[in-house]
Short mmCIF file of C-alpha atoms in Angstrom, two decimals:
data_model
loop_
_atom_site.label_atom_id
_atom_site.label_comp_id
_atom_site.label_asym_id
_atom_site.label_seq_id
_atom_site.Cartn_x
_atom_site.Cartn_y
_atom_site.Cartn_z
CA MET A 1 11.67 -7.26 15.04
CA SER A 2 9.18 -5.55 12.73
CA THR A 3 5.99 -7.14 11.46
CA PHE A 4 3.37 -6.27 8.91
CA THR A 5 0.08 -7.85 8.03
CA LEU A 6 -0.42 -10.25 5.15
CA ARG A 7 -3.84 -11.21 3.85
CA ILE A 8 -4.29 -14.21 1.60
CA PRO A 9 -7.64 -14.70 -0.15
CA THR A 10 -9.61 -17.86 0.35
CA PRO A 11 -9.99 -20.40 -2.47
CA SER A 12 -12.65 -19.64 -5.06
CA SER A 13 -15.01 -22.22 -3.60
CA HIS A 14 -15.14 -20.23 -0.37
CA LEU A 15 -14.90 -16.71 -1.78
CA HIS A 16 -18.26 -15.56 -0.54
CA SER A 17 -18.42 -17.44 2.72
CA SER A 18 -14.98 -17.04 4.25
CA VAL A 19 -12.91 -14.14 5.47
CA SER A 20 -9.27 -13.86 4.42
CA ARG A 21 -6.81 -14.77 7.14
CA LYS A 22 -4.76 -12.28 9.12
CA ASN A 23 -1.05 -13.00 9.19
CA THR A 24 2.01 -11.07 10.19
CA TYR A 25 5.25 -11.30 8.30
CA ALA A 26 8.33 -10.51 10.36
CA SER A 27 11.65 -9.10 9.20
CA SER A 28 14.66 -7.78 11.04
CA ARG A 29 15.39 -4.30 9.76
CA SER A 30 18.26 -3.51 12.13
CA SER A 31 20.25 -6.65 11.28
CA GLY A 32 19.75 -6.28 7.55
CA GLN A 33 18.62 -9.91 7.34
CA ARG A 34 15.49 -11.02 5.59
CA THR A 35 12.57 -12.87 7.12
CA GLN A 36 13.04 -14.67 10.39
CA ASN A 37 9.51 -15.73 11.33
CA ILE A 38 6.05 -15.73 9.88
CA ARG A 39 3.09 -15.75 12.25
CA PHE A 40 -0.16 -17.16 10.95
CA ASN A 41 -3.32 -16.44 12.91
CA GLY A 42 -5.90 -18.68 11.28
CA SER A 43 -9.51 -18.46 12.41
CA ASN A 44 -9.75 -22.25 12.27
CA GLY A 45 -6.78 -23.01 14.48
CA PRO A 46 -4.12 -21.78 16.87
CA ARG A 47 -1.30 -19.41 15.99
CA LYS A 48 1.52 -21.07 14.11
CA ILE A 49 5.11 -19.84 14.02
CA PHE A 50 6.99 -20.72 10.83
CA GLN A 51 10.75 -20.48 10.92
CA ASN A 52 11.52 -20.15 7.21
CA ALA A 53 9.97 -19.59 3.81
CA SER A 54 9.75 -23.25 2.77
CA ASP A 55 8.01 -24.10 6.03
CA VAL A 56 5.46 -21.33 5.68
CA LYS A 57 4.67 -22.25 2.09
CA SER A 58 4.07 -25.91 2.83
CA LYS A 59 2.07 -25.20 5.98
CA LEU A 60 -0.08 -22.45 4.51
CA SER A 61 -0.73 -24.41 1.34
CA SER A 62 -2.28 -27.17 3.40
CA SER A 63 -4.25 -24.86 5.68
CA ALA A 64 -7.99 -24.67 5.13
CA GLY A 65 -9.14 -21.52 3.37
CA VAL A 66 -5.68 -20.31 2.32
CA ALA A 67 -4.96 -20.01 -1.40
CA LEU A 68 -1.28 -19.86 -2.20
CA GLU A 69 -1.57 -21.97 -5.33
CA SER A 70 -4.27 -21.48 -7.97
CA SER A 71 -5.02 -22.81 -11.41
CA GLY A 72 -4.45 -20.86 -14.60
CA LEU A 73 -1.49 -18.55 -15.09
CA ASP A 74 -0.74 -18.41 -11.39
CA ALA A 75 1.46 -15.33 -11.78
CA PRO A 76 1.87 -13.88 -8.27
CA ILE A 77 0.28 -10.48 -7.61
CA LEU A 78 1.22 -8.31 -4.64
CA ALA A 79 -0.90 -5.36 -3.48
CA PRO A 80 0.63 -3.14 -0.79
CA GLN A 81 -1.68 -0.94 1.25
CA GLY A 82 -2.17 2.49 -0.32
CA GLU A 83 -3.08 5.86 1.14
CA GLY A 84 -0.91 6.87 4.07
CA ASP A 85 -0.28 10.58 3.85
CA SER A 86 -3.75 11.86 4.67
CA PRO A 87 -6.14 11.52 7.62
CA VAL A 88 -7.56 8.50 5.79
CA VAL A 89 -5.00 5.70 6.10
CA SER A 90 -5.93 2.62 4.12
CA THR A 91 -5.20 -0.98 5.02
CA CYS A 92 -4.89 -4.14 3.00
CA ASP A 93 -8.67 -4.52 3.47
CA HIS A 94 -8.99 -1.85 0.80
CA TRP A 95 -8.24 -4.61 -1.74
CA SER A 96 -11.10 -6.82 -0.57
CA LYS A 97 -13.05 -6.31 -3.81
CA ASN A 98 -10.07 -7.33 -5.92
CA LEU A 99 -8.46 -10.28 -4.14
CA PRO A 100 -11.27 -12.82 -4.64
CA VAL A 101 -11.51 -12.10 -8.37
CA LEU A 102 -7.77 -12.11 -9.05
CA ALA A 103 -7.24 -15.18 -6.86
CA LYS A 104 -9.23 -17.33 -9.28
CA SER A 105 -6.18 -17.55 -11.51
CA HIS A 106 -3.31 -16.09 -9.50
CA ARG A 107 -1.61 -16.19 -6.16
CA VAL A 108 -2.57 -12.87 -4.64
CA TYR A 109 -1.23 -11.15 -1.53
CA ALA A 110 -2.21 -7.86 0.08
CA ILE A 111 -0.03 -6.51 2.84
CA ASP A 112 -0.05 -3.77 5.44
CA LEU A 113 3.27 -1.98 5.54
CA LEU A 114 5.24 -1.41 8.70
CA GLY A 115 3.39 1.10 10.89
CA TYR A 116 0.02 0.77 9.16
CA GLY A 117 -3.07 -1.41 9.38
CA TYR A 118 -2.53 -4.17 11.92
CA SER A 119 1.25 -4.21 11.54
CA ASP A 120 3.69 -3.41 14.31
CA LYS A 121 4.15 0.29 14.95
CA PRO A 122 7.61 1.01 16.36
CA ASN A 123 7.75 4.48 17.87
CA PRO A 124 9.45 6.77 15.33
CA ARG A 125 10.68 8.94 18.21
CA ASN A 126 13.17 6.18 19.01
CA PHE A 127 14.82 6.67 15.61
CA PRO A 128 16.37 9.61 13.78
CA VAL A 129 13.74 11.76 12.05
CA ASN A 130 12.33 10.10 8.91
CA SER A 131 14.73 7.16 9.16
CA LEU A 132 12.12 4.48 9.89
CA TYR A 133 8.89 5.26 8.07
CA ASN A 134 10.13 5.95 4.58
CA PHE A 135 9.98 4.43 1.12
CA GLU A 136 13.25 2.52 1.41
CA THR A 137 12.01 0.70 4.54
CA TRP A 138 8.73 -0.31 2.90
CA ALA A 139 10.35 -1.19 -0.43
CA LYS A 140 12.77 -3.51 1.32
CA GLN A 141 9.90 -5.21 3.15
CA ILE A 142 8.04 -5.83 -0.10
CA ASN A 143 11.10 -7.26 -1.80
CA ASP A 144 11.95 -9.44 1.22
CA PHE A 145 8.39 -10.71 1.23
CA CYS A 146 8.61 -11.69 -2.44
CA LEU A 147 11.92 -13.46 -1.86
CA ASP A 148 10.95 -15.33 1.27
CA VAL A 149 7.20 -15.99 1.03
CA VAL A 150 6.09 -15.59 -2.58
CA ASN A 151 9.38 -17.18 -3.60
CA ASP A 152 8.93 -15.80 -7.09
CA GLN A 153 8.79 -12.64 -9.12
CA ALA A 154 5.49 -10.78 -8.78
CA PHE A 155 3.34 -8.10 -10.33
CA PHE A 156 2.66 -5.12 -8.06
CA ILE A 157 -0.72 -3.34 -7.95
CA CYS A 158 -0.42 -0.06 -6.10
CA ASN A 159 -2.72 2.80 -5.17
CA SER A 160 -1.80 6.32 -4.04
CA ILE A 161 1.31 6.42 -1.84
CA GLY A 162 1.65 2.68 -2.35
CA GLY A 163 2.67 3.47 -5.91
CA ILE A 164 5.83 5.17 -4.68
CA VAL A 165 6.58 2.11 -2.55
CA GLY A 166 6.09 -0.19 -5.55
CA LEU A 167 8.33 1.93 -7.77
CA GLN A 168 11.04 2.12 -5.12
CA SER A 169 10.86 -1.66 -4.70
CA ALA A 170 11.24 -2.20 -8.44
CA LEU A 171 14.34 0.00 -8.46
CA MET A 172 15.99 -1.52 -5.39
CA GLU A 173 15.61 -5.10 -6.69
CA ARG A 174 15.19 -5.02 -10.45
CA ASN A 175 14.69 -8.77 -10.85
CA ILE A 176 11.68 -9.12 -8.52
CA CYS A 177 8.90 -6.94 -9.94
CA ARG A 178 7.57 -8.17 -13.29
CA GLY A 179 5.24 -5.22 -13.84
CA LEU A 180 3.54 -2.33 -12.08
CA VAL A 181 -0.07 -1.20 -12.16
CA LEU A 182 -0.25 2.27 -10.61
CA LEU A 183 -3.69 3.55 -9.59
CA ASN A 184 -3.94 7.28 -8.88
CA ILE A 185 -0.35 7.37 -7.69
CA SER A 186 0.45 10.06 -5.16
CA LEU A 187 1.82 13.24 -6.75
CA ARG A 188 3.48 14.10 -3.42
CA MET A 189 2.46 17.76 -3.67
CA LEU A 190 3.86 18.50 -0.19
CA HIS A 191 7.33 17.31 -1.18
CA ILE A 192 9.99 19.90 -0.43
CA LYS A 193 10.89 20.16 -4.13
CA LYS A 194 7.31 21.21 -4.90
CA GLN A 195 7.17 23.90 -2.24
CA SER A 196 8.13 27.47 -3.00
CA LEU A 197 11.29 28.79 -1.36
CA TYR A 198 9.18 31.15 0.71
CA ALA A 199 6.83 28.40 1.90
CA ARG A 200 9.47 25.85 2.93
CA PRO A 201 10.39 27.28 6.35
CA PHE A 202 6.71 27.69 7.28
CA VAL A 203 5.85 24.14 6.19
CA LYS A 204 8.80 22.79 8.16
CA LEU A 205 7.73 24.74 11.24
CA PHE A 206 4.15 23.48 10.97
CA GLN A 207 5.36 19.90 10.57
CA LYS A 208 7.55 20.26 13.65
CA LEU A 209 4.58 21.57 15.62
CA LEU A 210 2.47 18.59 14.56
CA ARG A 211 5.17 16.06 15.32
CA ASP A 212 6.65 17.49 18.52
CA THR A 213 3.71 19.08 20.33
CA GLU A 214 0.25 18.07 21.48
CA LEU A 215 -1.20 19.83 18.41
CA GLY A 216 -0.60 16.77 16.25
CA LYS A 217 -2.36 14.41 18.65
CA ILE A 218 -5.29 16.81 18.94
CA PHE A 219 -5.56 16.94 15.16
CA PHE A 220 -5.40 13.15 14.85
CA LYS A 221 -8.02 12.70 17.54
CA SER A 222 -10.36 15.06 15.70
CA VAL A 223 -10.24 12.99 12.51
CA ALA A 224 -10.09 9.52 14.07
CA THR A 225 -13.87 9.31 14.42
CA PRO A 226 -16.47 7.54 12.27
CA LYS A 227 -18.09 10.84 11.29
CA ALA A 228 -14.81 12.47 10.25
CA ILE A 229 -13.56 9.40 8.36
CA LYS A 230 -16.83 9.10 6.47
CA SER A 231 -16.71 12.79 5.53
CA ILE A 232 -13.16 12.46 4.22
CA LEU A 233 -13.95 9.30 2.27
CA CYS A 234 -16.93 11.01 0.66
CA GLN A 235 -14.51 13.63 -0.63
CA CYS A 236 -12.17 11.18 -2.32
CA TYR A 237 -14.88 8.78 -3.59
CA HIS A 238 -16.84 10.22 -6.49
CA ASN A 239 -19.66 7.74 -5.86
CA ASP A 240 -20.22 8.25 -2.16
CA SER A 241 -22.71 5.39 -2.03
CA GLU A 242 -19.59 3.19 -1.92
CA VAL A 243 -18.68 4.78 1.42
CA THR A 244 -20.39 2.27 3.67
CA ASP A 245 -20.25 1.89 7.44
CA GLU A 246 -18.20 -1.26 6.86
CA LEU A 247 -15.62 0.70 4.87
CA VAL A 248 -15.44 3.40 7.53
CA GLU A 249 -14.82 0.75 10.17
CA LYS A 250 -12.09 -0.90 8.08
CA ILE A 251 -10.28 2.42 7.80
CA LEU A 252 -10.88 3.61 11.35
CA LEU A 253 -10.08 0.59 13.52
CA PRO A 254 -6.40 0.21 12.54
CA GLY A 255 -5.97 3.93 13.19
CA LEU A 256 -7.02 3.37 16.80
CA GLN A 257 -4.23 0.85 17.38
CA PRO A 258 -1.55 1.85 19.91
CA GLY A 259 1.21 3.81 18.20
CA ALA A 260 -0.84 4.73 15.12
CA VAL A 261 -0.88 8.45 15.88
CA ASP A 262 2.92 8.66 16.05
CA VAL A 263 3.29 6.80 12.76
CA PHE A 264 0.77 9.06 11.08
CA LEU A 265 2.40 12.25 12.31
CA SER A 266 5.84 10.98 11.38
CA PHE A 267 4.86 10.28 7.80
CA ILE A 268 2.88 13.44 7.09
CA CYS A 269 6.00 15.31 8.20
CA TYR A 270 8.09 13.38 5.66
CA SER A 271 8.65 15.83 2.80
CA ASP A 272 11.76 14.20 1.39
CA GLY A 273 12.34 10.99 -0.50
CA PRO A 274 11.57 10.17 -4.13
CA LEU A 275 8.96 11.64 -6.45
CA PRO A 276 7.01 9.53 -8.96
CA GLU A 277 8.37 11.52 -11.91
CA GLU A 278 11.88 10.61 -10.74
CA LEU A 279 11.17 6.91 -10.25
CA ILE A 280 8.93 5.97 -13.18
CA PRO A 281 11.48 6.53 -15.99
CA GLN A 282 14.09 4.51 -14.09
CA VAL A 283 12.16 1.25 -13.64
CA GLU A 284 12.87 -1.48 -16.16
CA CYS A 285 9.62 -3.43 -15.85
CA PRO A 286 6.43 -2.52 -17.78
CA VAL A 287 4.18 0.10 -16.19
CA LEU A 288 0.45 0.68 -16.56
CA ILE A 289 -1.12 3.79 -15.05
CA ALA A 290 -4.85 4.16 -14.40
CA TRP A 291 -6.43 7.31 -12.96
CA GLY A 292 -9.87 8.16 -11.68
CA ASP A 293 -10.77 11.42 -13.40
CA LYS A 294 -12.73 12.71 -10.39
CA ASP A 295 -9.86 12.43 -7.90
CA PRO A 296 -9.85 15.66 -5.85
CA TRP A 297 -6.55 14.85 -4.13
CA GLU A 298 -4.39 13.82 -7.10
CA PRO A 299 -5.72 15.76 -10.11
CA ILE A 300 -5.63 13.80 -13.35
CA GLU A 301 -4.47 16.92 -15.20
CA LEU A 302 -1.15 16.61 -13.39
CA GLY A 303 -1.04 12.84 -13.53
CA ARG A 304 -1.31 12.69 -17.32
CA ALA A 305 2.32 13.77 -17.59
CA TYR A 306 3.38 10.37 -16.24
CA GLY A 307 1.84 8.71 -19.29
CA THR A 308 4.49 10.29 -21.51
CA PHE A 309 7.37 8.24 -20.12
CA LYS A 310 8.60 5.62 -22.59
CA ASN A 311 8.23 2.70 -20.18
CA VAL A 312 4.57 3.51 -19.44
CA GLU A 313 2.56 1.27 -21.74
CA ASP A 314 -0.75 3.03 -21.27
CA PHE A 315 -2.45 5.75 -19.29
CA VAL A 316 -6.05 4.69 -18.68
CA VAL A 317 -8.66 7.26 -17.70
CA LEU A 318 -11.29 5.88 -15.32
CA PRO A 319 -14.45 7.95 -15.86
CA ASN A 320 -16.39 9.18 -12.83
CA VAL A 321 -14.04 7.52 -10.36
CA GLY A 322 -12.21 9.08 -7.43
CA HIS A 323 -8.97 8.45 -5.58
CA CYS A 324 -9.40 4.74 -4.69
CA PRO A 325 -10.52 3.04 -7.91
CA GLN A 326 -9.75 -0.48 -6.69
CA ASP A 327 -12.53 -0.12 -4.12
CA GLU A 328 -14.86 2.32 -5.85
CA ALA A 329 -14.74 0.72 -9.31
CA PRO A 330 -13.42 -2.87 -9.05
CA HIS A 331 -15.40 -3.72 -12.20
CA LEU A 332 -12.94 -1.49 -14.07
CA ILE A 333 -9.76 -2.36 -12.20
CA ASN A 334 -9.96 -6.15 -12.02
CA PRO A 335 -10.16 -6.74 -15.81
CA LEU A 336 -7.43 -4.16 -16.34
CA VAL A 337 -5.09 -5.93 -13.94
CA GLU A 338 -5.94 -9.37 -15.30
CA ALA A 339 -5.24 -8.31 -18.89
CA PHE A 340 -1.96 -6.61 -17.97
CA VAL A 341 -0.71 -9.58 -15.95
CA ALA A 342 -1.83 -12.14 -18.52
CA HIS A 343 0.00 -10.30 -21.29
CA HIS A 344 3.29 -9.98 -19.43
CA ALA A 345 3.14 -13.37 -17.73
CA ARG A 346 3.59 -14.90 -21.19
CA THR A 347 6.75 -12.92 -21.92
#
C-alpha cells in the first residue's frame, strides 16, 4: 500500500493560530483499485482510520481545525507538491502562504506525492527502472484523490515538475480537472529528446553511476545539509530574504526521511516520459501559465513558447520573481488563482 501526505488548511478563524493537519492518503497501486484507507493524524486527537471516502468526509468535516467545506464559491483546489528533479525537493508545505488565503472561499488541498515529503517511499530498486516514480503513477494518485476524497472536480495549481503531473492527470481523466494554473512549469531540459545524440550515452552512463553506485548517495549527502539547501534556494529565489531558516527546515527534513535518497536518485535518472509542450495542447480544460522572470532554472525565454498554444488563456509574467512564485510572491499568485478559479467556476 502506498501513501502520500495531505494537508488541509484550518478554518479562517484559526488561520494564524493553528497548523494544518498532517494526513496520509492511501491507495493500492498494484491492485489498480482506488483508495482503501485514509489515515488522519490530528494534533488534537488520536489517529483515525477511515475506510471509505464518505466516512472520511463526514469525520474530517466535524474535526476541529479542518476545513473541507467553506463559504463562497467553494470550488475545490488541489495543489500537488512541486520541485522534485533537483537537490531541492519541495513538499506540500511550500503552499503554506497560499492555502489560508484560498481556503477562505474554497476547499483547498495540498498533497505530497508518493516518494516525497512525508509520504511513503517504496524502494525503487524493488521495481523495474522508472516504473514506480513517474508521471503516470503520480497522475493516477491525484485523480484517485479527487474521486475518493474531494469527491468533485477540482482546479489544479502546480509549480515546476508538479505542472507535468497536473497535465498528465488532466489527460488521463479528462472529466476531473476543471482548470490548470501552471507556475514556472519544468521545461525538462534533461529529457532524452532534448539531449544531443552525442551526449545521450554519456548522460545515461552518469545517471547509472548515480543510481547504482555509492556516488549518488555521496552526492545526496553533500546537498542534504542546511547550508547547502539554503545556498540552492538562494539561487532559485530572486528575493533571497524569503529564504528563511524555517523554509530551509521545511525542505530539508523530509529529505532526511528513510528512503528519500533512493527516490531522489531514481527520479533524477528519469529522462523519459512526457514533455510539457506535448501535454499542454492535448488538455481540454483551460490553462493559465505564470512565470517568474528571474527563474535561473527554467528560463522564461523558453517558457514563453507555451503561451502560444490555443488552450492557454494567458501567459503572465511575474516581475522579479524566481522559480517558486507561490512562496516567493504569494501576493501575486493568490489573486491570480482566485480570479482564474472564480471565472471558470461559473461556467
